Amino acid sequence: MSHVYLIGFMGSGKSSVGRRLARRLGMPFVDLDQRIEQDAHTSISQIFTSGGEELFRSLETQALDALAEKPPSVVACGGGVVVTDHNRIELKRTGTVVYLKVNAAEALARIADKSTRPLLAGGGGATAATALLDARTALYEAVSDIAVDTVGLNVDEVVDRVAHELDAEESA
Ligand code: S3P
């Protein structure tokens, strides 16, 4: 099996679903944001403060490229991984891409600490989140092999649906 990449907006549950899905599939789990922080020896917020979104996106691409060549894992990607053209090509080339769908209201409700999400920390609230989600939805849809709507579901229910869809995809 190749990598399983989880994509979707902030708060869609990529990390919590990814961790449990990896255990279920017997694969290693990687959180791409944590990998970026480890490689840079600093936090995502600090990367945005020192070099802006541009620096963050280049570190994100480096981390993805390095990981793509490693043995298969379940990867929780950051919500903006799809905005970089190169990343979308790499995701499709090296794995199965699972889109966890969420709406802006539920995403905001799930993110307790907005200060760890520089793109939401500006105080724009629901309007900012909706605009960002609207701008990205077509990209999430274009790159994904599987899409699961997470609204109203708990983590285990999402894991069940993703595992089921992956099985169906494998045997197709
Ligand atoms: C981002 C999402 C964050 C993180 C960074 C940028 C985005 O990851 O990569 O703050 O552009 O949507 P999560 O989706 O895990 O919160």
PDB file of C-alpha atoms and ligand atoms in Angstrom:
ATOM      1  CA  MET A   1       0.000   0.000   0.000  1.00  0.00           C
ATOM      2  CA  SER A   2       1.163   3.548  -0.669  1.00  0.00           C
ATOM      3  CA  HIS A   3       0.801   6.510   1.715  1.00  0.00           C
ATOM      4  CA  VAL A   4      -2.631   7.504   2.957  1.00  0.00           C
ATOM      5  CA  TYR A   5      -2.815  11.301   3.016  1.00  0.00           C
ATOM      6  CA  LEU A   6      -5.527  13.002   5.033  1.00  0.00           C
ATOM      7  CA  ILE A   7      -6.401  16.464   3.771  1.00  0.00           C
ATOM      8  CA  GLY A   8      -9.084  18.959   4.711  1.00  0.00           C
ATOM      9  CA  PHE A   9      -9.649  22.222   6.498  1.00  0.00           C
ATOM     10  CA  MET A  10      -8.280  23.059   9.945  1.00  0.00           C
ATOM     11  CA  GLY A  11     -10.494  21.290  12.465  1.00  0.00           C
ATOM     12  CA  SER A  12     -11.600  18.549  10.071  1.00  0.00           C
ATOM     13  CA  GLY A  13     -10.007  15.952  12.373  1.00  0.00           C
ATOM     14  CA  LYS A  14      -7.011  14.929  10.245  1.00  0.00           C
ATOM     15  CA  SER A  15      -4.647  14.349  13.195  1.00  0.00           C
ATOM     16  CA  SER A  16      -7.023  12.507  15.518  1.00  0.00           C
ATOM     17  CA  VAL A  17      -8.507  10.435  12.693  1.00  0.00           C
ATOM     18  CA  GLY A  18      -5.035   9.791  11.237  1.00  0.00           C
ATOM     19  CA  ARG A  19      -3.619   8.505  14.511  1.00  0.00           C
ATOM     20  CA  ARG A  20      -6.437   5.983  14.979  1.00  0.00           C
ATOM     21  CA  LEU A  21      -6.584   5.025  11.308  1.00  0.00           C
ATOM     22  CA  ALA A  22      -2.847   4.292  11.313  1.00  0.00           C
ATOM     23  CA  ARG A  23      -3.237   2.006  14.332  1.00  0.00           C
ATOM     24  CA  ARG A  24      -6.075   0.192  12.611  1.00  0.00           C
ATOM     25  CA  LEU A  25      -4.146  -0.249   9.358  1.00  0.00           C
ATOM     26  CA  GLY A  26      -0.906  -1.174  11.177  1.00  0.00           C
ATOM     27  CA  MET A  27       0.942   1.710   9.509  1.00  0.00           C
ATOM     28  CA  PRO A  28       3.122   4.450  11.005  1.00  0.00           C
ATOM     29  CA  PHE A  29       1.453   7.814  11.599  1.00  0.00           C
ATOM     30  CA  VAL A  30       3.024  11.154  10.670  1.00  0.00           C
ATOM     31  CA  ASP A  31       1.664  14.611  11.449  1.00  0.00           C
ATOM     32  CA  LEU A  32       3.159  16.815   8.743  1.00  0.00           C
ATOM     33  CA  ASP A  33       2.931  19.998  10.857  1.00  0.00           C
ATOM     34  CA  GLN A  34       4.797  18.285  13.709  1.00  0.00           C
ATOM     35  CA  ARG A  35       7.430  17.095  11.222  1.00  0.00           C
ATOM     36  CA  ILE A  36       7.866  20.685   9.995  1.00  0.00           C
ATOM     37  CA  GLU A  37       8.259  21.909  13.589  1.00  0.00           C
ATOM     38  CA  GLN A  38      10.811  19.178  14.370  1.00  0.00           C
ATOM     39  CA  ASP A  39      12.830  19.934  11.226  1.00  0.00           C
ATOM     40  CA  ALA A  40      12.753  23.702  11.861  1.00  0.00           C
ATOM     41  CA  HIS A  41      13.248  23.369  15.641  1.00  0.00           C
ATOM     42  CA  THR A  42      10.457  25.881  16.193  1.00  0.00           C
ATOM     43  CA  SER A  43       6.668  26.203  16.223  1.00  0.00           C
ATOM     44  CA  ILE A  44       4.364  26.812  13.243  1.00  0.00           C
ATOM     45  CA  SER A  45       3.349  30.146  14.785  1.00  0.00           C
ATOM     46  CA  GLN A  46       6.989  31.180  15.041  1.00  0.00           C
ATOM     47  CA  ILE A  47       7.627  30.203  11.409  1.00  0.00           C
ATOM     48  CA  PHE A  48       4.712  32.437  10.320  1.00  0.00           C
ATOM     49  CA  THR A  49       6.003  35.257  12.521  1.00  0.00           C
ATOM     50  CA  SER A  50       9.550  35.097  11.198  1.00  0.00           C
ATOM     51  CA  GLY A  51       9.000  34.320   7.507  1.00  0.00           C
ATOM     52  CA  GLY A  52       5.288  34.565   6.844  1.00  0.00           C
ATOM     53  CA  GLU A  53       3.137  32.071   4.984  1.00  0.00           C
ATOM     54  CA  GLU A  54       5.705  31.923   2.164  1.00  0.00           C
ATOM     55  CA  LEU A  55       8.384  30.428   4.435  1.00  0.00           C
ATOM     56  CA  PHE A  56       5.877  28.030   5.956  1.00  0.00           C
ATOM     57  CA  ARG A  57       4.743  26.797   2.516  1.00  0.00           C
ATOM     58  CA  SER A  58       8.311  26.126   1.385  1.00  0.00           C
ATOM     59  CA  LEU A  59       9.069  24.152   4.578  1.00  0.00           C
ATOM     60  CA  GLU A  60       5.793  22.273   4.129  1.00  0.00           C
ATOM     61  CA  THR A  61       6.783  21.244   0.591  1.00  0.00           C
ATOM     62  CA  GLN A  62      10.240  20.131   1.761  1.00  0.00           C
ATOM     63  CA  ALA A  63       8.714  18.016   4.529  1.00  0.00           C
ATOM     64  CA  LEU A  64       6.175  16.469   2.145  1.00  0.00           C
ATOM     65  CA  ASP A  65       8.809  15.658  -0.476  1.00  0.00           C
ATOM     66  CA  ALA A  66      11.038  13.987   2.126  1.00  0.00           C
ATOM     67  CA  LEU A  67       8.166  11.955   3.518  1.00  0.00           C
ATOM     68  CA  ALA A  68       6.814  10.917   0.125  1.00  0.00           C
ATOM     69  CA  GLU A  69       9.970   8.903  -0.537  1.00  0.00           C
ATOM     70  CA  LYS A  70       9.806   7.068   2.819  1.00  0.00           C
ATOM     71  CA  PRO A  71       7.937   3.775   3.470  1.00  0.00           C
ATOM     72  CA  PRO A  72       4.127   4.073   3.485  1.00  0.00           C
ATOM     73  CA  SER A  73       2.494   5.905   6.379  1.00  0.00           C
ATOM     74  CA  VAL A  74      -0.757   7.596   7.253  1.00  0.00           C
ATOM     75  CA  VAL A  75      -0.070  11.330   6.981  1.00  0.00           C
ATOM     76  CA  ALA A  76      -2.161  14.128   8.489  1.00  0.00           C
ATOM     77  CA  CYS A  77      -1.392  17.109   6.253  1.00  0.00           C
ATOM     78  CA  GLY A  78      -1.875  20.758   7.200  1.00  0.00           C
ATOM     79  CA  GLY A  79      -5.091  22.325   5.920  1.00  0.00           C
ATOM     80  CA  GLY A  80      -3.277  24.414   3.324  1.00  0.00           C
ATOM     81  CA  VAL A  81      -1.124  21.684   1.783  1.00  0.00           C
ATOM     82  CA  VAL A  82      -3.313  21.770  -1.336  1.00  0.00           C
ATOM     83  CA  VAL A  83      -2.651  25.429  -2.195  1.00  0.00           C
ATOM     84  CA  THR A  84       0.803  24.577  -3.565  1.00  0.00           C
ATOM     85  CA  ASP A  85       0.578  23.080  -7.085  1.00  0.00           C
ATOM     86  CA  HIS A  86       3.630  20.870  -6.569  1.00  0.00           C
ATOM     87  CA  ASN A  87       2.139  19.367  -3.391  1.00  0.00           C
ATOM     88  CA  ARG A  88      -1.064  18.358  -5.144  1.00  0.00           C
ATOM     89  CA  ILE A  89       0.941  16.521  -7.798  1.00  0.00           C
ATOM     90  CA  GLU A  90       3.067  14.780  -5.139  1.00  0.00           C
ATOM     91  CA  LEU A  91       0.066  13.765  -3.053  1.00  0.00           C
ATOM     92  CA  LYS A  92      -1.597  12.154  -6.060  1.00  0.00           C
ATOM     93  CA  ARG A  93       1.616  10.548  -7.284  1.00  0.00           C
ATOM     94  CA  THR A  94       2.646   8.953  -4.000  1.00  0.00           C
ATOM     95  CA  GLY A  95      -0.533   8.034  -2.157  1.00  0.00           C
ATOM     96  CA  THR A  96      -4.263   7.734  -1.719  1.00  0.00           C
ATOM     97  CA  VAL A  97      -5.724  11.103  -0.797  1.00  0.00           C
ATOM     98  CA  VAL A  98      -8.599  11.211   1.701  1.00  0.00           C
ATOM     99  CA  TYR A  99     -10.542  14.463   2.045  1.00  0.00           C
ATOM    100  CA  LEU A 100     -12.202  14.988   5.437  1.00  0.00           C
ATOM    101  CA  LYS A 101     -15.026  17.466   4.824  1.00  0.00           C
ATOM    102  CA  VAL A 102     -16.193  19.932   7.455  1.00  0.00           C
ATOM    103  CA  ASN A 103     -18.044  23.245   7.388  1.00  0.00           C
ATOM    104  CA  ALA A 104     -16.575  26.480   8.760  1.00  0.00           C
ATOM    105  CA  ALA A 105     -18.880  26.637  11.796  1.00  0.00           C
ATOM    106  CA  GLU A 106     -18.034  23.122  12.957  1.00  0.00           C
ATOM    107  CA  ALA A 107     -14.333  23.596  12.195  1.00  0.00           C
ATOM    108  CA  LEU A 108     -14.217  26.699  14.384  1.00  0.00           C
ATOM    109  CA  ALA A 109     -16.140  24.973  17.145  1.00  0.00           C
ATOM    110  CA  ARG A 110     -13.625  22.100  17.139  1.00  0.00           C
ATOM    111  CA  ILE A 111     -10.545  24.339  17.272  1.00  0.00           C
ATOM    112  CA  ALA A 112     -10.274  25.338  20.898  1.00  0.00           C
ATOM    113  CA  ASP A 113      -7.006  27.258  20.661  1.00  0.00           C
ATOM    114  CA  LYS A 114      -6.954  29.529  17.590  1.00  0.00           C
ATOM    115  CA  SER A 115      -3.561  30.960  18.560  1.00  0.00           C
ATOM    116  CA  THR A 116      -1.910  27.794  17.210  1.00  0.00           C
ATOM    117  CA  ARG A 117      -3.484  28.458  13.774  1.00  0.00           C
ATOM    118  CA  PRO A 118      -1.886  31.677  12.469  1.00  0.00           C
ATOM    119  CA  LEU A 119      -4.348  31.884   9.554  1.00  0.00           C
ATOM    120  CA  LEU A 120      -7.298  32.002  11.986  1.00  0.00           C
ATOM    121  CA  ALA A 121      -5.608  33.978  14.756  1.00  0.00           C
ATOM    122  CA  GLY A 122      -6.388  37.338  13.113  1.00  0.00           C
ATOM    123  CA  GLY A 123      -9.820  37.458  14.734  1.00  0.00           C
ATOM    124  CA  GLY A 124     -11.771  37.211  11.460  1.00  0.00           C
ATOM    125  CA  GLY A 125     -13.812  34.385  12.979  1.00  0.00           C
ATOM    126  CA  ALA A 126     -16.483  32.699  10.912  1.00  0.00           C
ATOM    127  CA  THR A 127     -16.161  35.123   7.980  1.00  0.00           C
ATOM    128  CA  ALA A 128     -12.419  34.515   7.579  1.00  0.00           C
ATOM    129  CA  ALA A 129     -12.792  30.757   7.982  1.00  0.00           C
ATOM    130  CA  THR A 130     -15.646  30.609   5.460  1.00  0.00           C
ATOM    131  CA  ALA A 131     -13.685  32.625   2.882  1.00  0.00           C
ATOM    132  CA  LEU A 132     -10.618  30.413   3.281  1.00  0.00           C
ATOM    133  CA  LEU A 133     -12.655  27.220   3.105  1.00  0.00           C
ATOM    134  CA  ASP A 134     -14.529  28.451   0.004  1.00  0.00           C
ATOM    135  CA  ALA A 135     -11.234  29.288  -1.693  1.00  0.00           C
ATOM    136  CA  ARG A 136      -9.902  25.789  -1.025  1.00  0.00           C
ATOM    137  CA  THR A 137     -12.866  23.495  -1.492  1.00  0.00           C
ATOM    138  CA  ALA A 138     -12.296  22.959  -5.226  1.00  0.00           C
ATOM    139  CA  LEU A 139      -8.637  22.090  -4.561  1.00  0.00           C
ATOM    140  CA  TYR A 140      -9.537  19.546  -1.857  1.00  0.00           C
ATOM    141  CA  GLU A 141     -12.057  17.975  -4.203  1.00  0.00           C
ATOM    142  CA  ALA A 142      -9.740  17.933  -7.203  1.00  0.00           C
ATOM    143  CA  VAL A 143      -6.908  16.124  -5.442  1.00  0.00           C
ATOM    144  CA  SER A 144      -8.864  13.607  -3.357  1.00  0.00           C
ATOM    145  CA  ASP A 145      -9.526   9.960  -4.201  1.00  0.00           C
ATOM    146  CA  ILE A 146     -11.969   9.556  -1.305  1.00  0.00           C
ATOM    147  CA  ALA A 147     -14.129  12.157   0.468  1.00  0.00           C
ATOM    148  CA  VAL A 148     -15.848  11.657   3.833  1.00  0.00           C
ATOM    149  CA  ASP A 149     -18.198  14.217   5.370  1.00  0.00           C
ATOM    150  CA  THR A 150     -17.259  14.461   9.072  1.00  0.00           C
ATOM    151  CA  VAL A 151     -20.036  16.814  10.201  1.00  0.00           C
ATOM    152  CA  GLY A 152     -21.917  15.275  13.122  1.00  0.00           C
ATOM    153  CA  LEU A 153     -19.599  12.256  13.329  1.00  0.00           C
ATOM    154  CA  ASN A 154     -17.168  11.375  16.111  1.00  0.00           C
ATOM    155  CA  VAL A 155     -13.571  10.340  15.429  1.00  0.00           C
ATOM    156  CA  ASP A 156     -14.266   6.584  15.513  1.00  0.00           C
ATOM    157  CA  GLU A 157     -17.169   6.952  13.095  1.00  0.00           C
ATOM    158  CA  VAL A 158     -14.971   8.884  10.667  1.00  0.00           C
ATOM    159  CA  VAL A 159     -12.198   6.265  10.987  1.00  0.00           C
ATOM    160  CA  ASP A 160     -14.745   3.511  10.204  1.00  0.00           C
ATOM    161  CA  ARG A 161     -15.920   5.311   7.078  1.00  0.00           C
ATOM    162  CA  VAL A 162     -12.428   6.057   5.832  1.00  0.00           C
ATOM    163  CA  ALA A 163     -11.277   2.459   6.430  1.00  0.00           C
ATOM    164  CA  HIS A 164     -14.336   1.174   4.570  1.00  0.00           C
ATOM    165  CA  GLU A 165     -13.704   3.515   1.609  1.00  0.00           C
ATOM    166  CA  LEU A 166     -10.022   2.531   1.495  1.00  0.00           C
ATOM    167  CA  ASP A 167     -11.020  -1.154   1.387  1.00  0.00           C
ATOM    168  CA  ALA A 168     -13.425  -0.468  -1.464  1.00  0.00           C
ATOM    169  CA  GLU A 169     -10.749   1.525  -3.302  1.00  0.00           C
ATOM    170  CA  GLU A 170      -8.173  -1.282  -2.859  1.00  0.00           C
ATOM    171  CA  SER A 171     -10.482  -3.978  -4.181  1.00  0.00           C
ATOM    172  CA  ALA A 172     -11.760  -1.865  -7.110  1.00  0.00           C
TER     173      ALA A 172
HETATM  174  C1  S3P B   1      -2.874  25.714   7.859  1.00  0.00           C
HETATM  175  C2  S3P B   1      -3.319  24.697   8.668  1.00  0.00           C
HETATM  176  C3  S3P B   1      -2.561  24.222   9.842  1.00  0.00           C
HETATM  177  C4  S3P B   1      -1.071  24.508   9.664  1.00  0.00           C
HETATM  178  C5  S3P B   1      -0.848  25.956   9.323  1.00  0.00           C
HETATM  179  C6  S3P B   1      -1.556  26.388   8.047  1.00  0.00           C
HETATM  180  C7  S3P B   1      -3.718  26.144   6.718  1.00  0.00           C
HETATM  181  O1  S3P B   1      -2.733  22.806   9.995  1.00  0.00           O
HETATM  182  O2  S3P B   1      -0.509  23.708   8.664  1.00  0.00           O
HETATM  183  O3  S3P B   1      -1.305  26.732  10.419  1.00  0.00           O
HETATM  184  O4  S3P B   1      -3.206  26.840   5.822  1.00  0.00           O
HETATM  185  O5  S3P B   1      -4.915  25.778   6.689  1.00  0.00           O
HETATM  186  P1  S3P B   1      -4.100  22.116  10.522  1.00  0.00           P
HETATM  187  O6  S3P B   1      -5.028  21.963   9.346  1.00  0.00           O
HETATM  188  O7  S3P B   1      -3.653  20.793  11.032  1.00  0.00           O
HETATM  189  O8  S3P B   1      -4.670  22.984  11.579  1.00  0.00           O
END
